[in-house]
CSV table of C-alpha atoms in Angstrom, one decimal:
chain,number,residue,atom,x,y,z
J,67,MET,CA,96.8,-2.3,71.3
J,68,ASP,CA,100.2,-0.5,71.0
J,69,ARG,CA,99.1,0.8,67.6
J,70,ASP,CA,95.8,2.1,69.0
J,71,LYS,CA,97.7,3.7,71.9
J,72,ASN,CA,100.1,5.4,69.5
J,73,SER,CA,97.3,6.6,67.4
J,74,ALA,CA,95.6,8.1,70.4
J,75,LEU,CA,98.8,9.9,71.4
J,76,ALA,CA,99.1,11.3,67.9
J,77,VAL,CA,95.6,12.7,68.0
J,78,ASP,CA,96.2,14.3,71.4
J,79,ALA,CA,99.4,15.9,70.1
J,80,ALA,CA,97.5,17.5,67.2
J,81,VAL,CA,94.9,19.3,69.4
J,82,ARG,CA,97.0,20.2,72.4
J,83,ARG,CA,97.2,23.9,73.3
J,84,THR,CA,100.3,25.2,74.9
J,85,ALA,CA,99.8,28.0,77.5
J,86,PRO,CA,101.8,31.2,76.7
J,87,LYS,CA,104.8,31.9,78.9
J,88,SER,CA,104.8,34.7,81.4
J,89,LEU,CA,106.2,37.9,80.0
J,90,THR,CA,109.4,39.4,81.1
J,91,THR,CA,111.0,42.8,80.6
J,92,ALA,CA,113.7,41.0,78.6
J,93,ALA,CA,111.2,39.4,76.2
J,94,ILE,CA,109.4,42.7,75.8
J,95,SER,CA,112.6,44.5,75.0
J,96,ALA,CA,113.4,41.9,72.3
J,97,LEU,CA,110.0,42.2,70.7
J,98,LYS,CA,110.2,43.2,67.1
J,99,PRO,CA,107.8,45.7,65.3
J,100,GLY,CA,104.7,43.9,64.0
J,101,ARG,CA,104.9,41.1,66.6
J,102,MET,CA,102.6,40.4,69.6
J,103,LEU,CA,103.1,38.4,72.7
J,104,ALA,CA,100.5,37.1,75.2
J,105,ASP,CA,101.2,37.2,79.0
J,106,GLY,CA,100.8,33.7,80.5
J,107,ALA,CA,100.8,35.2,84.0
J,108,VAL,CA,97.2,36.4,83.6
J,109,ARG,CA,95.0,33.4,84.1
J,110,PRO,CA,92.6,32.7,81.3
J,111,GLY,CA,89.0,33.4,81.9
J,112,ALA,CA,87.5,36.5,80.3
J,113,GLY,CA,90.2,37.7,77.9
J,114,SER,CA,93.9,37.9,77.9
J,115,LEU,CA,96.7,40.5,78.3
J,116,LYS,CA,98.9,41.0,75.3
J,117,ILE,CA,101.7,43.3,74.2
J,118,ARG,CA,102.6,44.5,70.7
J,119,LYS,CA,105.1,46.6,69.0
J,120,ARG,CA,103.9,48.6,66.0
J,121,LYS,CA,105.7,50.9,63.6
J,122,THR,CA,105.0,54.7,63.7
J,123,ALA,CA,106.3,57.6,61.6
J,124,GLN,CA,108.7,58.4,64.4
J,125,GLY,CA,109.9,54.8,64.9
J,126,SER,CA,107.8,52.4,66.9
J,127,VAL,CA,105.8,52.1,70.1
J,128,THR,CA,105.1,49.2,72.5
J,129,GLU,CA,101.6,49.1,73.9
J,130,TRP,CA,99.4,46.8,76.0
J,131,ILE,CA,96.3,45.1,74.4
J,132,TYR,CA,93.5,43.4,76.2
J,133,GLU,CA,91.8,40.9,73.9
J,134,TRP,CA,88.3,39.5,74.8
J,135,SER,CA,85.2,38.3,73.0
J,136,ARG,CA,81.5,38.6,73.5
J,137,ASP,CA,78.6,37.6,71.3
J,138,GLY,CA,81.1,36.4,68.6
J,139,VAL,CA,82.8,39.8,68.5
J,140,THR,CA,86.5,40.1,69.5
J,141,ARG,CA,87.7,43.3,70.9
J,142,ARG,CA,91.3,44.4,71.3
J,143,PRO,CA,91.3,47.9,73.1
J,144,SER,CA,94.6,49.4,74.1
J,145,LEU,CA,95.4,49.8,77.8
J,146,GLY,CA,98.2,52.2,77.2
J,147,ARG,CA,101.8,52.3,76.3
J,148,TYR,CA,104.5,50.2,77.9
J,149,SER,CA,107.3,51.5,80.1
J,150,ALA,CA,109.9,49.4,81.9
J,151,THR,CA,109.7,51.9,84.8
J,152,GLU,CA,106.8,53.9,86.2
J,153,ALA,CA,106.0,56.9,83.9
J,154,GLU,CA,103.1,59.2,83.3
J,155,ASN,CA,100.4,57.7,80.9
J,156,CYS,CA,102.4,54.4,80.7
J,157,LEU,CA,102.0,51.0,82.3
J,158,THR,CA,104.8,48.7,83.6
J,159,LEU,CA,104.4,45.0,83.4
J,160,SER,CA,103.0,44.7,86.9
J,161,GLN,CA,100.7,47.6,86.4
J,162,ALA,CA,99.3,46.1,83.2
J,163,ARG,CA,98.6,42.8,84.9
J,164,ALA,CA,96.7,44.6,87.7
J,165,VAL,CA,94.6,46.4,85.1
J,166,ALA,CA,94.0,43.1,83.2
J,167,ALA,CA,92.8,41.5,86.4
J,168,GLU,CA,90.3,44.3,87.0
J,169,TRP,CA,89.0,44.0,83.4
J,170,GLN,CA,88.5,40.2,83.8
J,171,VAL,CA,86.3,40.8,86.8
J,172,SER,CA,84.3,43.5,85.0
J,173,ILE,CA,83.8,41.3,81.9
J,174,LYS,CA,82.8,38.3,83.9
J,175,ALA,CA,80.2,40.5,85.6
J,176,GLY,CA,78.7,41.4,82.2
J,177,SER,CA,80.2,44.9,81.9
J,178,ASP,CA,82.3,46.4,79.1
J,179,PRO,CA,85.4,47.9,80.7
J,180,ALA,CA,86.4,49.7,77.5
J,181,ALA,CA,83.1,51.5,77.3
J,182,GLN,CA,83.3,52.3,81.0
J,183,ARG,CA,86.8,53.8,80.5
J,184,LEU,CA,85.4,56.1,77.8
J,185,LEU,CA,82.7,57.2,80.2
J,186,ASP,CA,85.2,57.7,83.0
J,187,ARG,CA,87.4,59.8,80.7
J,188,GLU,CA,84.4,61.9,79.7
J,189,ASP,CA,83.4,62.4,83.3
J,190,THR,CA,87.0,63.5,84.1
J,191,ARG,CA,87.0,65.9,81.1
J,192,VAL,CA,83.7,67.4,82.3
J,193,ALA,CA,85.0,67.7,85.9
J,194,GLN,CA,88.2,69.4,84.7
J,195,ALA,CA,86.2,71.8,82.5
J,196,ARG,CA,83.9,72.6,85.5
J,197,ALA,CA,87.0,73.0,87.8
J,198,ILE,CA,88.5,75.5,85.2
J,199,ALA,CA,85.2,77.4,85.0
J,200,ASP,CA,84.9,77.4,88.8
J,201,HIS,CA,88.5,78.7,89.1
J,202,LYS,CA,87.8,81.4,86.5
J,203,THR,CA,84.7,82.4,88.3
J,204,SER,CA,86.5,82.3,91.6
J,205,ALA,CA,89.3,84.6,90.2
J,206,GLU,CA,86.7,87.0,88.9
J,207,ARG,CA,85.0,87.1,92.3
J,208,SER,CA,88.2,87.2,94.3
J,209,LEU,CA,89.2,89.8,96.9
J,210,ALA,CA,91.7,91.2,94.4
J,211,SER,CA,88.9,91.6,91.8
J,212,MET,CA,86.6,93.3,94.3
J,213,LEU,CA,89.3,95.8,95.3
J,214,ALA,CA,90.0,96.5,91.6
J,215,THR,CA,86.3,97.1,91.0
J,216,TYR,CA,86.2,99.6,93.8
J,217,ILE,CA,89.2,101.5,92.4
J,218,GLU,CA,87.5,101.7,89.0
J,219,ALA,CA,84.3,102.9,90.7
J,220,LEU,CA,86.4,105.8,92.3
J,221,ARG,CA,87.8,106.7,88.9
J,222,ASP,CA,84.4,106.6,87.3
J,223,LYS,CA,83.3,109.2,89.9
J,224,GLY,CA,86.3,111.4,89.0
J,225,LYS,CA,88.0,110.6,92.4
J,226,THR,CA,91.4,110.0,90.7
J,227,ASP,CA,93.4,110.9,93.8
J,228,SER,CA,91.5,108.5,96.0
J,229,ALA,CA,91.7,105.8,93.3
J,230,TYR,CA,95.4,106.2,93.1
J,231,ASP,CA,95.9,106.2,96.8
J,232,ALA,CA,93.6,103.1,97.3
J,233,GLN,CA,95.4,101.3,94.5
J,234,ASN,CA,98.8,102.0,95.9
J,235,ILE,CA,97.7,100.9,99.5
J,236,PHE,CA,95.9,97.7,98.2
J,237,LYS,CA,98.9,96.7,96.1
J,238,ASN,CA,101.5,97.1,98.8
J,239,HIS,CA,99.6,95.9,101.9
J,240,VAL,CA,97.2,93.3,100.4
J,241,LEU,CA,98.1,92.0,97.0
J,242,LEU,CA,101.9,91.8,97.5
J,243,ALA,CA,101.8,91.2,101.3
J,244,PHE,CA,99.0,88.6,101.3
J,245,PRO,CA,98.7,87.1,97.8
J,246,ALA,CA,96.9,84.0,99.2
J,247,PHE,CA,94.2,86.2,100.7
J,248,ALA,CA,93.9,88.2,97.5
J,249,GLU,CA,93.1,85.1,95.5
J,250,LEU,CA,90.4,83.9,97.9
J,251,PRO,CA,86.8,84.6,96.9
J,252,ALA,CA,85.7,87.9,98.5
J,253,SER,CA,82.8,86.1,100.2
J,254,ALA,CA,85.3,83.9,102.0
J,255,ILE,CA,87.2,86.8,103.6
J,256,THR,CA,86.5,87.0,107.3
J,257,PRO,CA,87.3,89.7,110.0
J,258,GLU,CA,90.2,87.5,111.0
J,259,HIS,CA,91.7,87.9,107.5
J,260,VAL,CA,91.3,91.7,107.7
J,261,SER,CA,92.8,91.8,111.2
J,262,ARG,CA,95.9,89.9,110.0
J,263,ILE,CA,96.3,92.3,107.1
J,264,LEU,CA,96.1,95.3,109.4
J,265,GLY,CA,98.3,93.6,112.1
J,266,ARG,CA,101.2,93.6,109.7
J,267,LEU,CA,101.2,97.4,109.9
J,268,VAL,CA,100.3,98.0,113.6
J,269,GLY,CA,100.7,94.6,115.4
J,270,PRO,CA,102.6,94.2,118.6
J,271,GLY,CA,105.7,92.8,116.8
J,272,VAL,CA,105.9,95.7,114.4
J,273,LYS,CA,108.7,98.0,115.3
J,274,ASP,CA,107.9,100.9,113.0
J,275,LYS,CA,104.1,101.0,113.1
J,276,ILE,CA,102.3,102.6,110.2
J,277,GLY,CA,99.0,103.5,111.9
J,278,ARG,CA,97.6,106.1,109.5
J,279,THR,CA,98.1,103.7,106.6
J,280,ALA,CA,96.4,100.9,108.5
J,281,LEU,CA,93.4,103.2,109.2
J,282,LYS,CA,93.2,104.2,105.5
J,283,LEU,CA,93.5,100.6,104.4
J,284,ARG,CA,90.7,99.5,106.7
J,285,SER,CA,88.5,102.4,105.5
J,286,TYR,CA,89.2,101.6,101.8
J,287,MET,CA,88.5,97.9,102.3
J,288,SER,CA,85.3,98.6,104.1
J,289,ALA,CA,84.2,100.9,101.3
J,290,ALA,CA,85.0,98.2,98.7
J,291,PHE,CA,83.0,95.6,100.6
J,292,ASN,CA,80.1,98.0,101.0
J,293,LEU,CA,80.1,98.8,97.3
J,294,ALA,CA,79.9,95.0,96.5
J,295,LEU,CA,77.3,94.4,99.2
J,296,GLY,CA,74.9,97.0,97.9
J,297,ALA,CA,75.5,96.5,94.1
J,298,SER,CA,72.7,94.0,93.7
J,299,VAL,CA,70.1,96.5,94.8
J,300,ASP,CA,71.7,99.8,93.7
J,301,PRO,CA,70.7,100.7,90.2
J,302,MET,CA,73.6,103.1,90.0
J,303,ALA,CA,76.3,100.7,91.1
J,304,PRO,CA,78.7,99.4,88.5
J,305,ASN,CA,77.8,96.0,87.1
J,306,ALA,CA,81.2,94.6,87.9
J,307,ALA,CA,80.5,95.2,91.6
J,308,ALA,CA,77.6,92.7,91.7
J,309,GLY,CA,77.8,88.9,92.1
J,310,PHE,CA,80.4,88.6,94.8
J,311,GLY,CA,78.0,86.8,97.1
J,312,LEU,CA,78.7,88.8,100.2
J,313,LEU,CA,76.6,88.5,103.3
J,314,SER,CA,78.5,91.0,105.5
J,315,ASN,CA,81.4,93.5,105.6
J,316,PRO,CA,84.4,91.8,107.3
J,317,ALA,CA,86.4,95.0,107.3
J,318,ALA,CA,83.7,97.0,109.1
J,319,ALA,CA,83.6,94.2,111.7
J,320,VAL,CA,87.3,94.9,112.7
J,321,PRO,CA,87.2,97.7,115.4
J,322,ALA,CA,89.1,100.8,114.6
J,323,THR,CA,88.7,102.7,117.8
J,324,LYS,CA,92.0,101.8,119.4
J,325,MET,CA,93.9,102.4,116.1
J,326,ALA,CA,92.2,105.8,115.7
J,327,GLN,CA,93.0,106.8,119.3
J,328,ALA,CA,96.7,105.7,118.8
J,329,PHE,CA,97.4,107.0,115.3
J,330,ASN,CA,94.7,109.3,114.1
J,331,ARG,CA,95.8,112.3,116.1
J,332,VAL,CA,95.5,115.8,114.8
J,333,GLY,CA,98.9,117.1,114.0
J,334,GLU,CA,100.3,120.0,116.0
J,335,ARG,CA,103.8,120.4,114.7
J,336,SER,CA,104.5,123.7,112.8
J,337,LEU,CA,107.9,124.8,111.8
J,338,ALA,CA,109.2,128.2,112.9
J,339,PRO,CA,110.4,130.5,110.1
J,340,GLU,CA,114.0,129.6,111.0
J,341,GLU,CA,113.3,125.9,110.8
J,342,LEU,CA,111.5,126.3,107.5
J,343,GLY,CA,114.6,128.2,106.2
J,344,ALA,CA,116.8,125.2,107.2
J,345,TYR,CA,114.4,122.8,105.5
J,346,LEU,CA,114.4,124.9,102.3
J,347,ARG,CA,118.2,125.1,102.2
J,348,HIS,CA,118.6,121.4,102.8
J,349,LEU,CA,116.0,120.7,100.1
J,350,ASP,CA,117.7,123.0,97.6
J,351,ALA,CA,121.0,121.3,98.2
J,352,MET,CA,119.7,117.8,97.5
J,353,PRO,CA,120.3,116.0,94.1
J,354,LEU,CA,117.7,116.8,91.4
J,355,SER,CA,114.9,114.3,91.5
J,356,LEU,CA,111.1,114.2,91.1
J,357,SER,CA,110.7,114.1,94.9
J,358,ARG,CA,112.8,117.2,95.4
J,359,ILE,CA,110.8,119.1,92.7
J,360,ALA,CA,107.5,117.9,94.2
J,361,LEU,CA,108.5,119.3,97.7
J,362,GLN,CA,109.8,122.6,96.2
J,363,MET,CA,106.6,123.0,94.2
J,364,GLN,CA,104.4,122.2,97.2
J,365,LEU,CA,106.0,125.0,99.1
J,366,ALA,CA,106.0,127.5,96.2
J,367,LEU,CA,102.3,126.7,95.7
J,368,GLY,CA,101.5,127.6,99.3
J,369,GLY,CA,101.3,124.0,100.7
J,370,GLN,CA,99.0,122.3,98.2
J,371,ARG,CA,98.0,118.7,99.0
J,372,MET,CA,100.8,116.5,97.7
J,373,GLN,CA,98.5,113.8,96.4
J,374,GLN,CA,96.6,116.2,94.2
J,375,MET,CA,99.7,117.9,93.0
J,376,LEU,CA,101.3,114.7,91.9
J,377,ARG,CA,98.4,113.9,89.6
J,378,LEU,CA,99.1,117.1,87.6
J,379,LYS,CA,98.9,116.3,83.8
J,380,GLN,CA,100.4,118.1,80.9
J,381,SER,CA,96.9,118.9,79.7
J,382,ASP,CA,96.2,120.7,83.0
J,383,VAL,CA,98.9,123.2,82.4
J,384,HIS,CA,97.9,126.4,80.5
J,385,ARG,CA,99.8,129.5,79.5
J,386,THR,CA,99.4,131.4,82.7
J,387,THR,CA,97.5,129.0,85.0
J,388,PHE,CA,97.2,125.3,85.8
J,389,ASP,CA,94.5,123.2,87.3
J,390,LEU,CA,94.5,120.8,90.2
J,391,TYR,CA,91.5,118.6,91.0
J,392,ASP,CA,90.3,118.4,94.6
J,393,GLY,CA,88.3,115.1,95.1
J,394,LYS,CA,88.5,115.3,98.9
J,395,GLY,CA,85.3,114.7,100.9
J,396,ARG,CA,82.0,113.3,99.5
J,397,ARG,CA,82.0,115.1,96.2
J,398,ALA,CA,80.5,113.2,93.3
J,399,HIS,CA,83.1,114.9,91.1
J,400,PRO,CA,86.4,116.6,92.0
J,401,ARG,CA,86.4,120.4,92.2
J,402,LYS,CA,88.7,122.2,89.8
J,403,HIS,CA,91.3,124.3,91.7
J,404,THR,CA,93.0,126.8,89.4
J,405,LEU,CA,96.3,128.4,90.4
J,406,PRO,CA,98.5,131.0,88.7
J,407,ILE,CA,101.9,130.2,87.2
J,408,LEU,CA,104.3,132.5,89.0
J,409,PRO,CA,108.0,132.7,87.7
J,410,GLU,CA,109.1,130.4,90.6
J,411,ILE,CA,106.4,127.8,89.5
J,412,LYS,CA,107.4,128.1,85.8
J,413,THR,CA,111.0,127.4,86.7
J,414,LEU,CA,110.0,124.2,88.5
J,415,LEU,CA,107.6,123.2,85.6
J,416,ASP,CA,110.4,123.7,83.1
J,417,THR,CA,112.7,121.5,85.2
J,418,LEU,CA,110.0,118.9,85.5
J,419,ARG,CA,109.5,118.8,81.7
J,420,ALA,CA,113.2,118.4,81.2
J,421,LEU,CA,113.2,115.3,83.4
J,422,ASN,CA,110.0,114.1,81.7
J,423,PRO,CA,109.9,115.5,78.1
J,424,PRO,CA,106.5,115.8,76.3
J,425,ASP,CA,107.3,113.0,73.8
J,426,ALA,CA,107.6,110.5,76.7
J,427,LEU,CA,104.3,111.8,78.1
J,428,SER,CA,102.4,110.5,75.1
J,429,SER,CA,104.0,107.0,75.3
J,430,GLN,CA,102.0,103.9,76.2
J,431,LYS,CA,103.6,103.9,79.6
J,432,ASN,CA,102.1,107.2,80.6
J,433,PRO,CA,98.9,107.7,78.5
J,434,GLU,CA,97.5,110.3,80.9
J,435,GLY,CA,100.5,112.5,80.5
J,436,ILE,CA,101.2,112.8,84.3
J,437,LEU,CA,104.1,115.2,84.8
J,438,PHE,CA,105.4,113.7,88.0
J,439,ALA,CA,106.4,110.4,86.4
J,440,LEU,CA,109.6,108.8,85.5
J,441,ASP,CA,109.8,106.2,82.7
J,442,GLY,CA,106.0,106.2,82.7
J,443,VAL,CA,105.7,105.4,86.4
J,444,PRO,CA,103.9,108.1,88.5
J,445,LEU,CA,105.6,109.3,91.6
J,446,ALA,CA,103.9,107.8,94.7
J,447,PRO,CA,103.0,110.2,97.5
J,448,GLU,CA,105.0,108.1,100.0
J,449,THR,CA,108.3,108.9,98.1
J,450,PRO,CA,108.5,112.6,98.8
J,451,SER,CA,107.0,111.9,102.3
J,452,ASP,CA,110.0,109.6,103.0
J,453,MET,CA,112.3,112.4,101.7
J,454,VAL,CA,110.8,114.8,104.3
J,455,LYS,CA,111.5,112.2,107.1
J,456,ARG,CA,115.2,111.9,106.0
J,457,ILE,CA,115.5,115.7,105.9
J,458,SER,CA,113.9,115.9,109.4
J,459,ARG,CA,116.4,113.4,110.8
J,460,ALA,CA,119.3,115.2,109.3
J,461,LEU,CA,118.2,118.6,110.6
J,462,CYS,CA,117.5,117.2,114.1
J,463,ALA,CA,121.0,115.7,114.1
J,464,ALA,CA,122.5,119.1,113.1
J,465,GLU,CA,120.3,120.9,115.6
J,466,LYS,CA,118.8,123.0,112.9
J,467,VAL,CA,115.2,122.2,114.1
J,468,THR,CA,113.8,121.8,117.6
J,469,ALA,CA,111.8,118.6,117.0
J,470,PRO,CA,111.1,116.1,114.2
J,471,PHE,CA,108.5,116.8,111.6
J,472,ARG,CA,106.8,115.0,108.7
J,473,GLY,CA,105.3,115.7,105.3
J,474,GLY,CA,101.9,116.7,106.7
J,475,ASP,CA,103.4,119.3,108.9
J,476,ILE,CA,104.6,121.4,105.9
J,477,ARG,CA,101.0,122.3,104.8
J,478,ARG,CA,100.2,123.3,108.4
J,479,THR,CA,103.4,125.3,108.6
J,480,VAL,CA,102.5,127.3,105.4
J,481,GLU,CA,99.0,128.2,106.6
J,482,THR,CA,100.3,129.1,110.1
J,483,LEU,CA,102.9,131.5,108.7
J,484,MET,CA,100.4,132.9,106.1
J,485,ALA,CA,98.0,133.7,108.9
J,486,GLY,CA,100.5,134.9,111.5
J,487,ARG,CA,103.3,136.6,109.5
J,488,LEU,CA,101.6,137.6,106.3
J,489,LYS,CA,98.1,138.3,107.8
J,490,ILE,CA,96.3,136.6,105.0
J,491,SER,CA,92.6,136.2,105.7
J,492,LYS,CA,91.0,132.8,106.4
J,493,ASP,CA,88.8,133.0,103.4
J,494,VAL,CA,91.7,133.8,101.0
J,495,ARG,CA,93.8,131.0,102.6
J,496,ALA,CA,90.9,128.6,102.1
J,497,GLN,CA,90.6,129.5,98.4
J,498,THR,CA,94.4,129.3,97.9
J,499,LEU,CA,94.9,126.0,99.7
J,500,SER,CA,91.5,124.5,98.6
J,501,HIS,CA,90.1,123.5,101.9
J,502,GLY,CA,87.2,124.3,104.1
J,503,LEU,CA,84.9,125.1,101.0
J,504,THR,CA,81.9,123.2,102.3
J,505,GLY,CA,79.3,125.9,102.9
J,506,VAL,CA,76.2,126.3,100.7
J,507,GLN,CA,77.6,129.6,99.2
J,508,ASP,CA,81.0,128.0,98.4
J,509,ARG,CA,79.4,124.8,96.9
J,510,HIS,CA,76.6,126.3,94.8
J,511,TYR,CA,77.0,130.0,94.2
J,512,ASP,CA,80.7,131.1,94.5
J,513,LYS,CA,82.2,129.8,91.2
J,514,ASP,CA,84.8,132.5,90.8
J,515,ALA,CA,88.3,131.1,90.5
J,516,HIS,CA,89.5,133.9,92.9
J,517,LEU,CA,92.6,134.0,90.7
J,518,ASP,CA,93.6,137.6,91.5
J,519,ALA,CA,93.5,136.9,95.3
J,520,LYS,CA,95.4,133.6,94.8
J,521,THR,CA,98.0,135.3,92.6
J,522,GLU,CA,98.5,138.1,95.2
J,523,THR,CA,98.8,135.6,98.0
J,524,LEU,CA,101.3,133.3,96.3
J,525,ARG,CA,103.4,136.3,95.3
J,526,ALA,CA,103.6,137.5,98.8
J,527,TRP,CA,104.3,134.0,100.1
J,528,ASN,CA,107.1,133.3,97.6
J,529,ASP,CA,108.7,136.6,98.5
J,530,TYR,CA,108.5,135.6,102.1
J,531,LEU,CA,110.1,132.2,101.4
J,532,ALA,CA,113.1,134.1,99.8
J,533,GLN,CA,113.6,135.9,103.2
J,534,VAL,CA,113.1,132.7,105.2
J,535,ARG,CA,115.9,130.9,103.3
J,536,LEU,CA,118.3,133.3,104.9
J,537,LEU,CA,117.2,132.7,108.5
J,538,GLU,CA,119.2,130.6,111.0
J,539,ILE,CA,117.8,129.0,114.1
J,540,SER,CA,119.0,130.8,117.3
J,541,THR,CA,121.1,129.3,120.0
J,542,GLU,CA,118.3,129.9,122.5
J,543,ALA,CA,115.9,127.9,120.3
J,544,LYS,CA,118.4,125.0,120.1
J,545,SER,CA,118.7,124.7,123.8
């Protein structure tokens, strides 16, 4: 009996299976390359969790394995690498056990978790690719992209001054001021967005309101939205303007009446000869700069529009004349405005070239060869305008002028003095200052450059400026 009992015990000992111990971080750390351990903490059923360390060219890696069988085929897919602490693309001991438990449930249900994981990864890859494509499409159809398309459309029409002005306003008051708005799809922009953009310039909390800039910004934005709105049915619209998915014009929905009443007032300030003399002397005494040259040239040229003058290129300057391009109004192409180079103008052009030598003009920074540029960066119209404001404050403080003035008042002053003091006719002033040429005769028949009349007018005007420089404002005018 005892022998039979002992024999039975011997047989049981030969076939007994010992369950693996639960893994610990210490046991995993002690694991040697080429070895594998099973985790006894995962109850047997449909596979088992194991960990192995294998050699690599850089040393070794420790990874989780899930071993399971179906239809006589054993599979050992990797669950991921091991990490003692939570790390990206790695599993801790507790995390690996949680994954193993999910796999057991899936295998018992007849699924293949390894195959499902591959499908999930492919779905993730496709979703990521779609998200990247959607993001790219969104960027291509963003508000910033639509505004850039409008600027290019202006350039294509030859409206370089308006394109430059719009680009500068969009950059300062949309792209830099509201980058989150700029990245939104143009179709997602609402009147509320536009109102916030304009409110930054004229809102109740703004101390120094910039009303005229706000009106111009609204006008440019409205034109950009209109271009994109009509591009799908306009055969002459640029291809880039189509596809923004717009249903309305949010800029046009923002009322401009109050802003126009408050800020779009016709200017009335005109400097008296003595005030203009003080302005000239102060300007001449300022340090040499592009802004100073621009303001001096504007006066010497009889009050030309600053924006057009600042776009003067090296190729526009000839031996005895130079060309400005007037894109103001609804012209399809800017009108060439030819002016003579008087000695006073030549002196300023020579100074300008000294600051901006021809070899720099052909550089990559300034491919258009714009003369009013420094280190390849064109001078913005706001810069000389700000200089006029500083001069105005200084002259007011010194009681050299009777009231403040701004850049736009200079052109008005010139025409007022040309008419009142020099008795230059309205037609000649219009040709010299390039404005008011909208009649049928002017637009279609009168193509003469009127160079003789312009030369005579500017000669008389510069002689008059020489006299004005000597005038001082009277005590009666100050009081």
